[in-house]
Amino acid sequence: MAETNPFPRVDRVGHTDRTLGSRQLAAMLPDPAGARPAYRHLAQAISALILDGRIALHIRLPAERELAAALDTSRTTVTAVYDLLRESGYAHSRQGSGTWTALPEGRAPSGITRLLGPQDTAIDLARAAPGLPEQTLVDALARITPQLAEHAHTPGYHPYGLPELRAAVAERFTRRGLTTVPEQILVTSGAQHALTLVLGLLCRPGDRVMVENPSYPNALEAMRRARLRTVSVPVTDTGWDVEIIESTLRQMVPQLAYLIPDFHNPTGCLMPEDARERVLRAVSRSGTWLVIDETLADLALDIPAPQPFASHPTPGGTGQVITIGSMSKTHWGGLRIGWLRAPARLVTELAGQRVATDMGGSVLDQLLALTLLDRGGELLPSRLEQLRRQRAALAAALSAHIPQWTWQLPPGGLSLWVDLGAPVASALAERALDKGVRIESGAYFATDPGIFEQRLRIPYTMPPDTLREAVHRMAAVLADGLPPSPTSRRPHWVV
């Protein structure tokens, strides 16, 4: 009898075209009639989209005639746009094959510059990631020195992760209500690394992936780079519409679904218990792999920390649920320690895939992580209390200085998802930088162009005085007046 594949994959549907559609591009661009000269305005918008990753590199731009029709402008204007893009290094032409996107020498994608942080003294609200207390790091380094000396006499390669750390992560899952053995754990260089490995093994270009809208931008970028087709389900201020999730799984049959059910980034919502059970039953019926991002699960500020998503009983079991987590949000992103929990055989396949890229993580970082996890009962309560104070300071400052903005106070996580009441987020972010505040428009978290321009994600990961000053500066920007986003004045297509 032939062996049954324990990891079935859903048949692929369609393929990924390396040409950007004219209507898709037009939906992301401002109205050409909104500024003069129009060609320069459009070229700047396209170059910004390339830097931001919303237009991928090395794809073909629409033909001039098609884009002119979609923008309701002249072909001469679009010709001038493409000429300027080529001159500035954001595009190049191939004889007989059109105009293709490029990155100018010396420029870095926004995804890189966001992680680097501001080079000046600006208040950085673009990154929702806490720092690690200096003394905590010093103490942990002193504690692991003897262990590190023992490892120095070994080759140091651990493609699955240090056995001690795998056991500690497995025990952590078991303690939270999901029985786990070390063989089900793969230690990775952060949760993003874990997701990238999963996408590379389980998905092929053109596969459908169900994602939330809004969602974590770096996860969406990983899917774009893997040439996957995202199918979005909404997350509103009140959370998820499970009926939409169920119908999407039933009708679209995605190969994989990526969800952040615990203090969702960026909305802060927590998925109810009954909704989790319904989602598990739905993915069991569709055969979809479910990736649960738990990076924020421990940051419960007003309620007990939720149990692992996969701990809920389902008729088909949890064999197609992959749980990813990391220490970046609870401890420090500089550790670059994450993990995934999956069936043991899948963990082995993923370890084989990761050998082709890094052969294993840093022993030093993993020993540090092990020590910090051991001290979790001591370190986490103080971190949570600090976040509560910072959240309260941010909410109070917004109420006092910008009362027209609204938000739902999240029960956990690291940020507020603020409704500005008008589509001015990009303009506000641009002007706020002049005042020394770096912040991201809600559009950065969108799966589709032209939405969430009325939203800002504001992290409360900085000291209260710094947060109050940031709000004071943003209020000053609003007092000077802001124009609506140009894209809000034109129709949008969801592609």
Short mmCIF file of C-alpha atoms in Angstrom, two decimals:
data_model
loop_
_atom_site.label_atom_id
_atom_site.label_comp_id
_atom_site.label_asym_id
_atom_site.label_seq_id
_atom_site.Cartn_x
_atom_site.Cartn_y
_atom_site.Cartn_z
CA MET A 1 0.00 0.00 0.00
CA ALA A 2 1.37 3.42 -0.93
CA GLU A 3 2.42 5.65 1.95
CA THR A 4 0.02 8.51 2.65
CA ASN A 5 1.57 11.96 2.65
CA PRO A 6 0.92 13.41 6.13
CA PHE A 7 1.32 16.94 4.78
CA PRO A 8 -1.17 17.24 1.89
CA ARG A 9 -1.05 20.40 -0.13
CA VAL A 10 -3.93 22.17 -1.80
CA ASP A 11 -3.76 22.26 -5.61
CA ARG A 12 -2.28 25.48 -6.91
CA VAL A 13 -4.57 27.81 -8.77
CA GLY A 14 -3.21 30.32 -11.28
CA HIS A 15 0.21 31.93 -11.33
CA THR A 16 1.88 35.19 -10.40
CA ASP A 17 2.28 37.63 -13.26
CA ARG A 18 5.41 39.77 -13.20
CA THR A 19 3.50 42.64 -14.84
CA LEU A 20 1.79 45.25 -12.67
CA GLY A 21 -1.75 45.90 -13.90
CA SER A 22 -2.61 49.42 -15.03
CA ARG A 23 -5.71 49.69 -12.84
CA GLN A 24 -3.84 48.20 -9.89
CA LEU A 25 -1.13 50.86 -10.19
CA ALA A 26 -3.66 53.64 -10.79
CA ALA A 27 -5.44 52.69 -7.56
CA MET A 28 -2.26 53.45 -5.61
CA LEU A 29 -1.48 56.79 -7.26
CA PRO A 30 -2.73 60.34 -6.59
CA ASP A 31 -5.03 62.11 -9.01
CA PRO A 32 -2.83 63.62 -11.77
CA ALA A 33 -5.03 66.72 -11.69
CA GLY A 34 -4.21 67.27 -8.02
CA ALA A 35 -0.74 68.78 -8.46
CA ARG A 36 1.49 70.40 -11.05
CA PRO A 37 3.56 69.31 -12.81
CA ALA A 38 1.55 66.08 -12.83
CA TYR A 39 4.32 63.89 -14.26
CA ARG A 40 6.74 64.77 -11.45
CA HIS A 41 4.05 64.22 -8.82
CA LEU A 42 3.24 60.77 -10.23
CA ALA A 43 6.90 59.78 -10.55
CA GLN A 44 7.53 60.70 -6.91
CA ALA A 45 4.50 58.63 -5.86
CA ILE A 46 5.68 55.57 -7.81
CA SER A 47 9.22 55.83 -6.44
CA ALA A 48 7.83 56.08 -2.90
CA LEU A 49 5.72 52.95 -3.48
CA ILE A 50 8.82 51.10 -4.74
CA LEU A 51 10.82 52.10 -1.67
CA ASP A 52 7.90 51.12 0.57
CA GLY A 53 7.68 47.66 -0.99
CA ARG A 54 4.09 48.12 -2.16
CA ILE A 55 5.40 47.91 -5.72
CA ALA A 56 7.87 45.05 -5.99
CA LEU A 57 11.29 45.29 -7.61
CA HIS A 58 12.00 43.77 -11.01
CA ILE A 59 8.41 43.75 -12.25
CA ARG A 60 7.13 45.29 -15.47
CA LEU A 61 5.18 48.53 -15.23
CA PRO A 62 2.02 48.91 -17.32
CA ALA A 63 2.28 50.01 -20.92
CA GLU A 64 2.13 53.80 -21.26
CA ARG A 65 -1.15 53.81 -23.16
CA GLU A 66 -2.86 51.51 -20.62
CA LEU A 67 -1.73 53.53 -17.59
CA ALA A 68 -2.74 56.80 -19.25
CA ALA A 69 -6.25 55.42 -19.75
CA ALA A 70 -6.46 54.13 -16.17
CA LEU A 71 -5.33 57.51 -14.79
CA ASP A 72 -7.49 59.48 -17.23
CA THR A 73 -4.47 61.49 -18.33
CA SER A 74 -2.44 61.90 -21.51
CA ARG A 75 0.08 59.40 -22.77
CA THR A 76 2.60 62.27 -22.93
CA THR A 77 2.31 62.64 -19.14
CA VAL A 78 2.93 58.93 -18.54
CA THR A 79 5.89 58.97 -20.96
CA ALA A 80 7.38 61.83 -18.91
CA VAL A 81 6.73 59.84 -15.68
CA TYR A 82 8.62 56.83 -16.99
CA ASP A 83 11.45 59.00 -18.32
CA LEU A 84 11.86 60.57 -14.86
CA LEU A 85 11.77 57.16 -13.16
CA ARG A 86 14.54 55.93 -15.45
CA GLU A 87 16.62 59.06 -14.87
CA SER A 88 16.34 58.71 -11.10
CA GLY A 89 17.13 54.96 -11.14
CA TYR A 90 13.68 53.66 -10.15
CA ALA A 91 13.10 52.01 -13.52
CA HIS A 92 14.94 50.71 -16.55
CA SER A 93 13.79 49.65 -19.99
CA ARG A 94 14.47 46.50 -21.91
CA GLN A 95 14.34 46.60 -25.66
CA GLY A 96 10.99 45.20 -26.72
CA SER A 97 9.91 44.16 -23.21
CA GLY A 98 8.80 47.38 -21.51
CA THR A 99 9.78 49.30 -18.38
CA TRP A 100 10.77 47.48 -15.19
CA THR A 101 11.06 48.67 -11.59
CA ALA A 102 14.50 49.07 -9.99
CA LEU A 103 16.22 50.45 -6.89
CA PRO A 104 18.63 53.38 -7.32
CA GLU A 105 22.17 52.91 -6.12
CA GLY A 106 22.58 54.16 -2.58
CA ARG A 107 18.89 53.88 -1.68
CA ALA A 108 17.52 51.26 0.72
CA PRO A 109 13.96 49.91 0.89
CA SER A 110 11.79 51.44 3.60
CA GLY A 111 11.63 48.07 5.34
CA ILE A 112 15.34 48.40 6.06
CA THR A 113 15.31 52.08 7.04
CA ARG A 114 12.39 51.50 9.42
CA LEU A 115 14.42 48.92 11.33
CA LEU A 116 17.51 51.13 11.40
CA GLY A 117 15.64 53.85 13.24
CA PRO A 118 16.01 57.62 12.85
CA GLN A 119 19.52 59.01 12.50
CA ASP A 120 18.64 62.15 14.44
CA THR A 121 16.91 62.70 17.76
CA ALA A 122 13.41 62.08 16.45
CA ILE A 123 10.91 60.26 18.65
CA ASP A 124 10.50 56.91 16.95
CA LEU A 125 6.92 55.62 16.99
CA ALA A 126 7.38 53.54 13.84
CA ARG A 127 8.67 50.48 15.69
CA ALA A 128 6.57 48.71 18.32
CA ALA A 129 9.42 46.95 20.10
CA PRO A 130 10.66 47.39 23.67
CA GLY A 131 14.26 47.54 24.80
CA LEU A 132 15.93 45.28 27.36
CA PRO A 133 17.05 46.74 30.71
CA GLU A 134 20.83 47.03 30.74
CA GLN A 135 21.32 45.27 34.07
CA THR A 136 19.14 42.36 32.97
CA LEU A 137 21.41 41.80 29.99
CA VAL A 138 24.58 42.15 32.08
CA ASP A 139 23.32 39.61 34.63
CA ALA A 140 22.28 37.16 31.91
CA LEU A 141 25.67 37.39 30.18
CA ALA A 142 27.46 36.69 33.46
CA ARG A 143 25.22 33.69 34.10
CA ILE A 144 25.82 32.05 30.72
CA THR A 145 29.60 32.56 30.54
CA PRO A 146 30.48 29.09 31.93
CA GLN A 147 27.98 27.42 29.58
CA LEU A 148 29.30 29.34 26.61
CA ALA A 149 32.84 28.19 27.43
CA GLU A 150 31.65 24.58 27.30
CA HIS A 151 30.06 25.11 23.88
CA ALA A 152 33.24 26.72 22.55
CA HIS A 153 34.80 23.27 22.22
CA THR A 154 32.03 22.10 19.87
CA PRO A 155 31.36 22.97 16.19
CA GLY A 156 28.39 25.08 17.34
CA TYR A 157 25.91 24.08 14.63
CA HIS A 158 22.38 23.36 15.86
CA PRO A 159 19.94 23.39 12.93
CA TYR A 160 17.03 22.47 15.22
CA GLY A 161 18.19 24.83 17.96
CA LEU A 162 19.97 24.14 21.23
CA PRO A 163 18.39 21.04 22.80
CA GLU A 164 18.02 22.84 26.14
CA LEU A 165 16.18 25.76 24.50
CA ARG A 166 13.90 23.45 22.49
CA ALA A 167 13.00 21.67 25.72
CA ALA A 168 12.32 24.98 27.50
CA VAL A 169 10.05 26.23 24.71
CA ALA A 170 8.22 22.88 24.62
CA GLU A 171 7.71 22.99 28.38
CA ARG A 172 6.38 26.54 28.04
CA PHE A 173 3.71 25.36 25.58
CA THR A 174 2.81 22.46 27.87
CA ARG A 175 2.51 24.76 30.87
CA ARG A 176 0.14 27.00 28.88
CA GLY A 177 -2.16 24.08 28.04
CA LEU A 178 -0.75 22.55 24.83
CA THR A 179 1.22 19.35 25.47
CA THR A 180 4.43 19.60 23.46
CA VAL A 181 7.70 17.65 23.16
CA PRO A 182 11.05 19.13 22.06
CA GLU A 183 10.86 17.32 18.71
CA GLN A 184 7.94 19.59 17.81
CA ILE A 185 10.03 22.75 18.29
CA LEU A 186 12.34 24.50 15.81
CA VAL A 187 14.33 27.46 17.15
CA THR A 188 14.63 30.23 14.56
CA SER A 189 16.14 33.69 14.17
CA GLY A 190 12.91 35.39 15.14
CA ALA A 191 9.26 34.82 14.22
CA GLN A 192 9.77 36.39 10.79
CA HIS A 193 12.41 33.76 10.00
CA ALA A 194 9.99 31.05 11.12
CA LEU A 195 7.25 32.38 8.82
CA THR A 196 9.63 32.65 5.87
CA LEU A 197 10.71 29.02 6.33
CA VAL A 198 7.09 27.87 6.44
CA LEU A 199 6.15 29.83 3.32
CA GLY A 200 9.16 28.44 1.48
CA LEU A 201 8.31 24.84 2.32
CA LEU A 202 4.52 24.76 2.11
CA CYS A 203 3.72 27.31 -0.61
CA ARG A 204 4.57 27.81 -4.26
CA PRO A 205 4.30 30.97 -6.38
CA GLY A 206 0.65 31.62 -7.15
CA ASP A 207 -0.73 29.81 -4.09
CA ARG A 208 -3.50 31.57 -2.19
CA VAL A 209 -2.80 32.67 1.39
CA MET A 210 -5.52 33.99 3.68
CA VAL A 211 -4.42 37.00 5.74
CA GLU A 212 -6.08 39.55 7.98
CA ASN A 213 -6.58 43.13 6.85
CA PRO A 214 -4.86 45.03 8.40
CA SER A 215 -1.91 42.81 9.31
CA TYR A 216 1.78 42.75 10.20
CA PRO A 217 3.58 44.44 7.27
CA ASN A 218 6.71 42.28 7.31
CA ALA A 219 4.60 39.13 7.07
CA LEU A 220 2.74 40.59 4.09
CA GLU A 221 6.06 41.51 2.47
CA ALA A 222 7.35 37.95 2.92
CA MET A 223 4.27 36.69 1.09
CA ARG A 224 4.72 39.20 -1.73
CA ARG A 225 8.33 38.15 -2.16
CA ALA A 226 7.26 34.51 -2.26
CA ARG A 227 4.87 35.55 -5.09
CA LEU A 228 1.82 34.35 -3.20
CA ARG A 229 -1.72 35.62 -3.76
CA THR A 230 -3.19 37.05 -0.57
CA VAL A 231 -6.90 36.76 0.18
CA SER A 232 -7.83 39.15 2.97
CA VAL A 233 -10.40 38.93 5.75
CA PRO A 234 -11.20 42.08 7.75
CA VAL A 235 -10.29 42.80 11.35
CA THR A 236 -12.31 45.75 12.65
CA ASP A 237 -12.39 47.54 16.00
CA THR A 238 -14.71 44.78 17.20
CA GLY A 239 -12.52 41.95 15.90
CA TRP A 240 -13.01 39.18 13.35
CA ASP A 241 -16.11 38.19 11.40
CA VAL A 242 -15.78 34.42 11.67
CA GLU A 243 -18.43 33.83 9.03
CA ILE A 244 -16.24 35.65 6.50
CA ILE A 245 -13.25 33.54 7.55
CA GLU A 246 -15.29 30.34 7.19
CA SER A 247 -16.65 31.29 3.78
CA THR A 248 -13.19 32.35 2.56
CA LEU A 249 -11.70 29.03 3.61
CA ARG A 250 -14.59 27.16 2.03
CA GLN A 251 -14.72 29.05 -1.28
CA MET A 252 -11.07 30.03 -1.87
CA VAL A 253 -9.44 26.94 -0.26
CA PRO A 254 -6.14 28.75 0.46
CA GLN A 255 -2.98 26.75 0.85
CA LEU A 256 -2.15 28.59 4.07
CA ALA A 257 -3.77 31.06 6.48
CA TYR A 258 -1.82 33.51 8.66
CA LEU A 259 -3.57 34.91 11.76
CA ILE A 260 -2.55 37.03 14.77
CA PRO A 261 -5.36 36.19 17.23
CA ASP A 262 -3.65 37.42 20.42
CA PHE A 263 -3.65 41.24 20.76
CA HIS A 264 -3.64 41.54 17.00
CA ASN A 265 -1.05 43.77 15.36
CA PRO A 266 -2.10 46.54 14.73
CA THR A 267 -5.69 46.57 16.07
CA GLY A 268 -4.99 45.03 19.50
CA CYS A 269 -8.05 42.74 19.26
CA LEU A 270 -8.23 39.36 21.03
CA MET A 271 -10.07 36.56 19.23
CA PRO A 272 -12.79 34.96 21.44
CA GLU A 273 -12.57 31.30 22.41
CA ASP A 274 -15.59 30.19 20.38
CA ALA A 275 -14.22 31.94 17.29
CA ARG A 276 -10.94 30.04 17.64
CA GLU A 277 -12.76 26.72 17.70
CA ARG A 278 -14.75 27.65 14.60
CA VAL A 279 -11.60 28.67 12.72
CA LEU A 280 -9.91 25.39 13.63
CA ARG A 281 -12.88 23.41 12.37
CA ALA A 282 -12.94 25.44 9.15
CA VAL A 283 -9.26 24.92 8.34
CA SER A 284 -9.64 21.23 9.14
CA ARG A 285 -12.40 20.98 6.52
CA SER A 286 -10.49 22.96 3.87
CA GLY A 287 -7.12 21.26 4.42
CA THR A 288 -5.48 24.66 4.86
CA TRP A 289 -2.29 25.04 6.85
CA LEU A 290 -2.92 27.49 9.71
CA VAL A 291 -0.03 29.66 10.93
CA ILE A 292 -0.73 31.33 14.27
CA ASP A 293 1.53 34.25 15.20
CA GLU A 294 1.85 34.33 19.01
CA THR A 295 4.55 36.98 19.33
CA LEU A 296 2.26 39.20 21.43
CA ALA A 297 0.42 36.49 23.40
CA ASP A 298 2.34 37.07 26.66
CA LEU A 299 1.61 40.82 26.68
CA ALA A 300 -1.75 40.54 28.43
CA LEU A 301 -2.33 43.78 30.32
CA ASP A 302 -5.95 43.53 31.56
CA ILE A 303 -6.78 39.83 31.31
CA PRO A 304 -5.02 36.48 31.81
CA ALA A 305 -2.72 35.48 28.96
CA PRO A 306 -4.63 33.38 26.39
CA GLN A 307 -3.99 29.68 25.93
CA PRO A 308 -2.28 28.53 22.72
CA PHE A 309 -4.64 28.59 19.73
CA ALA A 310 -3.89 24.94 18.94
CA SER A 311 -4.91 23.83 22.44
CA HIS A 312 -8.61 24.05 21.51
CA PRO A 313 -10.08 20.64 20.63
CA THR A 314 -11.17 20.06 17.04
CA PRO A 315 -12.59 16.96 15.31
CA GLY A 316 -9.59 16.68 12.98
CA GLY A 317 -6.95 17.45 15.60
CA THR A 318 -4.28 20.15 15.19
CA GLY A 319 -1.93 18.45 12.75
CA GLN A 320 -2.07 21.37 10.32
CA VAL A 321 -1.54 24.16 12.85
CA ILE A 322 1.87 25.84 13.06
CA THR A 323 2.46 28.21 15.97
CA ILE A 324 5.23 30.80 15.75
CA GLY A 325 6.55 33.01 18.52
CA SER A 326 9.57 35.03 19.55
CA MET A 327 11.19 37.02 22.33
CA SER A 328 11.29 40.28 20.34
CA LYS A 329 8.15 41.81 21.88
CA THR A 330 8.42 40.38 25.40
CA HIS A 331 12.17 40.80 25.87
CA TRP A 332 14.33 42.31 23.11
CA GLY A 333 14.41 42.15 19.32
CA GLY A 334 18.20 42.22 19.39
CA LEU A 335 18.25 38.62 20.59
CA ARG A 336 16.83 37.39 17.24
CA ILE A 337 15.34 34.32 18.91
CA GLY A 338 12.06 32.84 17.78
CA TRP A 339 10.53 29.41 17.37
CA LEU A 340 7.80 27.43 15.76
CA ARG A 341 5.74 24.50 17.01
CA ALA A 342 4.60 22.00 14.39
CA PRO A 343 4.33 18.23 13.79
CA ALA A 344 7.75 16.63 14.36
CA ARG A 345 8.14 15.47 10.77
CA LEU A 346 7.40 18.96 9.47
CA VAL A 347 9.96 20.38 11.92
CA THR A 348 12.56 18.08 10.38
CA GLU A 349 11.69 19.26 6.87
CA LEU A 350 11.86 22.90 7.96
CA ALA A 351 15.24 22.33 9.63
CA GLY A 352 16.50 20.92 6.35
CA GLN A 353 15.27 24.06 4.59
CA ARG A 354 16.93 26.41 7.10
CA VAL A 355 20.34 24.70 6.65
CA ALA A 356 20.44 26.16 3.14
CA THR A 357 20.37 29.67 4.63
CA ASP A 358 22.06 29.79 8.04
CA MET A 359 22.76 26.20 9.27
CA GLY A 360 21.62 27.18 12.76
CA GLY A 361 21.30 30.14 15.10
CA SER A 362 23.82 31.82 17.36
CA VAL A 363 24.71 29.70 20.41
CA LEU A 364 25.31 32.87 22.43
CA ASP A 365 21.85 34.26 21.66
CA GLN A 366 20.18 30.95 22.42
CA LEU A 367 21.89 30.64 25.79
CA LEU A 368 20.81 34.19 26.60
CA ALA A 369 17.27 33.35 25.56
CA LEU A 370 17.26 30.24 27.74
CA THR A 371 18.37 32.24 30.77
CA LEU A 372 15.77 34.96 30.18
CA LEU A 373 12.99 32.42 29.70
CA ASP A 374 13.99 30.76 32.97
CA ARG A 375 13.59 34.16 34.64
CA GLY A 376 10.27 34.87 32.91
CA GLY A 377 8.25 34.75 36.12
CA GLU A 378 10.53 37.45 37.53
CA LEU A 379 10.99 39.71 34.47
CA LEU A 380 7.61 39.67 32.71
CA PRO A 381 5.41 41.18 35.48
CA SER A 382 7.56 44.33 35.65
CA ARG A 383 7.50 44.62 31.86
CA LEU A 384 3.70 44.37 31.85
CA GLU A 385 3.34 46.98 34.58
CA GLN A 386 5.60 49.34 32.63
CA LEU A 387 3.45 48.87 29.51
CA ARG A 388 0.28 49.61 31.49
CA ARG A 389 1.74 52.93 32.70
CA GLN A 390 2.87 53.86 29.20
CA ARG A 391 -0.48 52.90 27.66
CA ALA A 392 -2.29 55.06 30.22
CA ALA A 393 0.03 58.01 29.54
CA LEU A 394 -0.49 57.77 25.78
CA ALA A 395 -4.29 57.47 26.08
CA ALA A 396 -4.46 60.41 28.49
CA ALA A 397 -2.29 62.61 26.26
CA LEU A 398 -4.40 61.83 23.19
CA SER A 399 -7.62 62.58 25.06
CA ALA A 400 -6.24 65.89 26.31
CA HIS A 401 -4.55 67.20 23.15
CA ILE A 402 -6.36 65.48 20.24
CA PRO A 403 -9.83 64.63 21.56
CA GLN A 404 -11.28 64.20 18.07
CA TRP A 405 -9.27 61.00 17.56
CA THR A 406 -10.86 57.75 18.74
CA TRP A 407 -9.60 54.26 19.60
CA GLN A 408 -10.45 51.08 21.47
CA LEU A 409 -8.20 50.47 24.48
CA PRO A 410 -6.64 47.05 23.76
CA PRO A 411 -6.49 44.43 26.55
CA GLY A 412 -2.87 43.71 25.65
CA GLY A 413 -0.17 44.19 23.06
CA LEU A 414 1.99 47.20 22.35
CA SER A 415 -0.01 49.84 20.46
CA LEU A 416 -3.21 51.79 19.88
CA TRP A 417 -4.99 51.63 16.49
CA VAL A 418 -6.24 55.22 16.28
CA ASP A 419 -9.00 56.52 14.02
CA LEU A 420 -8.15 60.04 12.85
CA GLY A 421 -11.62 60.71 11.45
CA ALA A 422 -10.21 61.70 8.02
CA PRO A 423 -7.78 60.16 5.49
CA VAL A 424 -4.80 62.28 6.54
CA ALA A 425 -2.46 59.66 8.01
CA SER A 426 0.26 59.85 5.33
CA ALA A 427 0.24 63.63 5.31
CA LEU A 428 0.38 63.67 9.11
CA ALA A 429 3.30 61.22 9.18
CA GLU A 430 5.22 63.36 6.68
CA ARG A 431 4.64 66.60 8.58
CA ALA A 432 5.24 64.95 11.96
CA LEU A 433 8.73 63.97 10.87
CA ASP A 434 9.49 67.67 10.46
CA LYS A 435 8.48 68.06 14.11
CA GLY A 436 10.75 65.20 15.21
CA VAL A 437 8.21 62.34 15.38
CA ARG A 438 8.47 59.30 13.14
CA ILE A 439 5.26 57.34 12.77
CA GLU A 440 3.62 55.07 10.19
CA SER A 441 0.40 55.64 8.31
CA GLY A 442 -2.23 52.94 8.69
CA ALA A 443 -1.84 52.25 4.96
CA TYR A 444 1.45 50.51 5.77
CA PHE A 445 -0.56 47.70 7.45
CA ALA A 446 -3.06 47.26 4.62
CA THR A 447 -3.21 44.27 2.31
CA ASP A 448 -4.78 46.37 -0.48
CA PRO A 449 -3.96 49.87 -1.74
CA GLY A 450 -5.90 52.95 -0.77
CA ILE A 451 -7.20 51.93 2.67
CA PHE A 452 -6.50 52.75 6.33
CA GLU A 453 -5.40 56.29 5.47
CA GLN A 454 -7.60 57.38 8.39
CA ARG A 455 -5.59 55.24 10.84
CA LEU A 456 -2.36 55.45 12.79
CA ARG A 457 -0.69 52.75 14.84
CA ILE A 458 0.80 54.44 17.90
CA PRO A 459 2.99 52.18 20.06
CA TYR A 460 3.27 52.74 23.81
CA THR A 461 6.76 51.26 24.10
CA MET A 462 8.45 54.53 25.16
CA PRO A 463 8.56 56.31 28.55
CA PRO A 464 5.44 58.30 29.49
CA ASP A 465 7.13 61.71 29.14
CA THR A 466 8.35 60.82 25.65
CA LEU A 467 4.88 59.68 24.60
CA ARG A 468 3.31 62.89 25.94
CA GLU A 469 5.82 64.97 23.99
CA ALA A 470 5.14 62.98 20.81
CA VAL A 471 1.39 63.63 21.13
CA HIS A 472 2.02 67.32 21.80
CA ARG A 473 4.06 67.55 18.56
CA MET A 474 1.42 65.72 16.52
CA ALA A 475 -1.22 68.09 17.90
CA ALA A 476 0.91 71.00 16.71
CA VAL A 477 1.02 69.46 13.24
CA LEU A 478 -2.78 69.19 13.19
CA ALA A 479 -3.11 72.80 14.33
CA ASP A 480 -1.14 73.88 11.25
CA GLY A 481 -3.68 72.09 9.03
CA LEU A 482 -3.40 69.00 6.83
CA PRO A 483 -4.73 68.27 3.34
CA PRO A 484 -6.57 64.99 2.75
CA SER A 485 -4.55 62.24 1.15
CA PRO A 486 -4.62 62.68 -2.65
CA THR A 487 -5.53 59.00 -3.05
CA SER A 488 -8.76 59.56 -1.10
CA ARG A 489 -10.17 61.64 -3.94
CA ARG A 490 -10.04 58.92 -6.57
CA PRO A 491 -11.75 55.52 -6.86
CA HIS A 492 -9.84 52.42 -5.79
CA TRP A 493 -9.82 48.91 -7.16
CA VAL A 494 -9.15 45.89 -4.98
CA VAL A 495 -7.01 43.54 -7.05
#
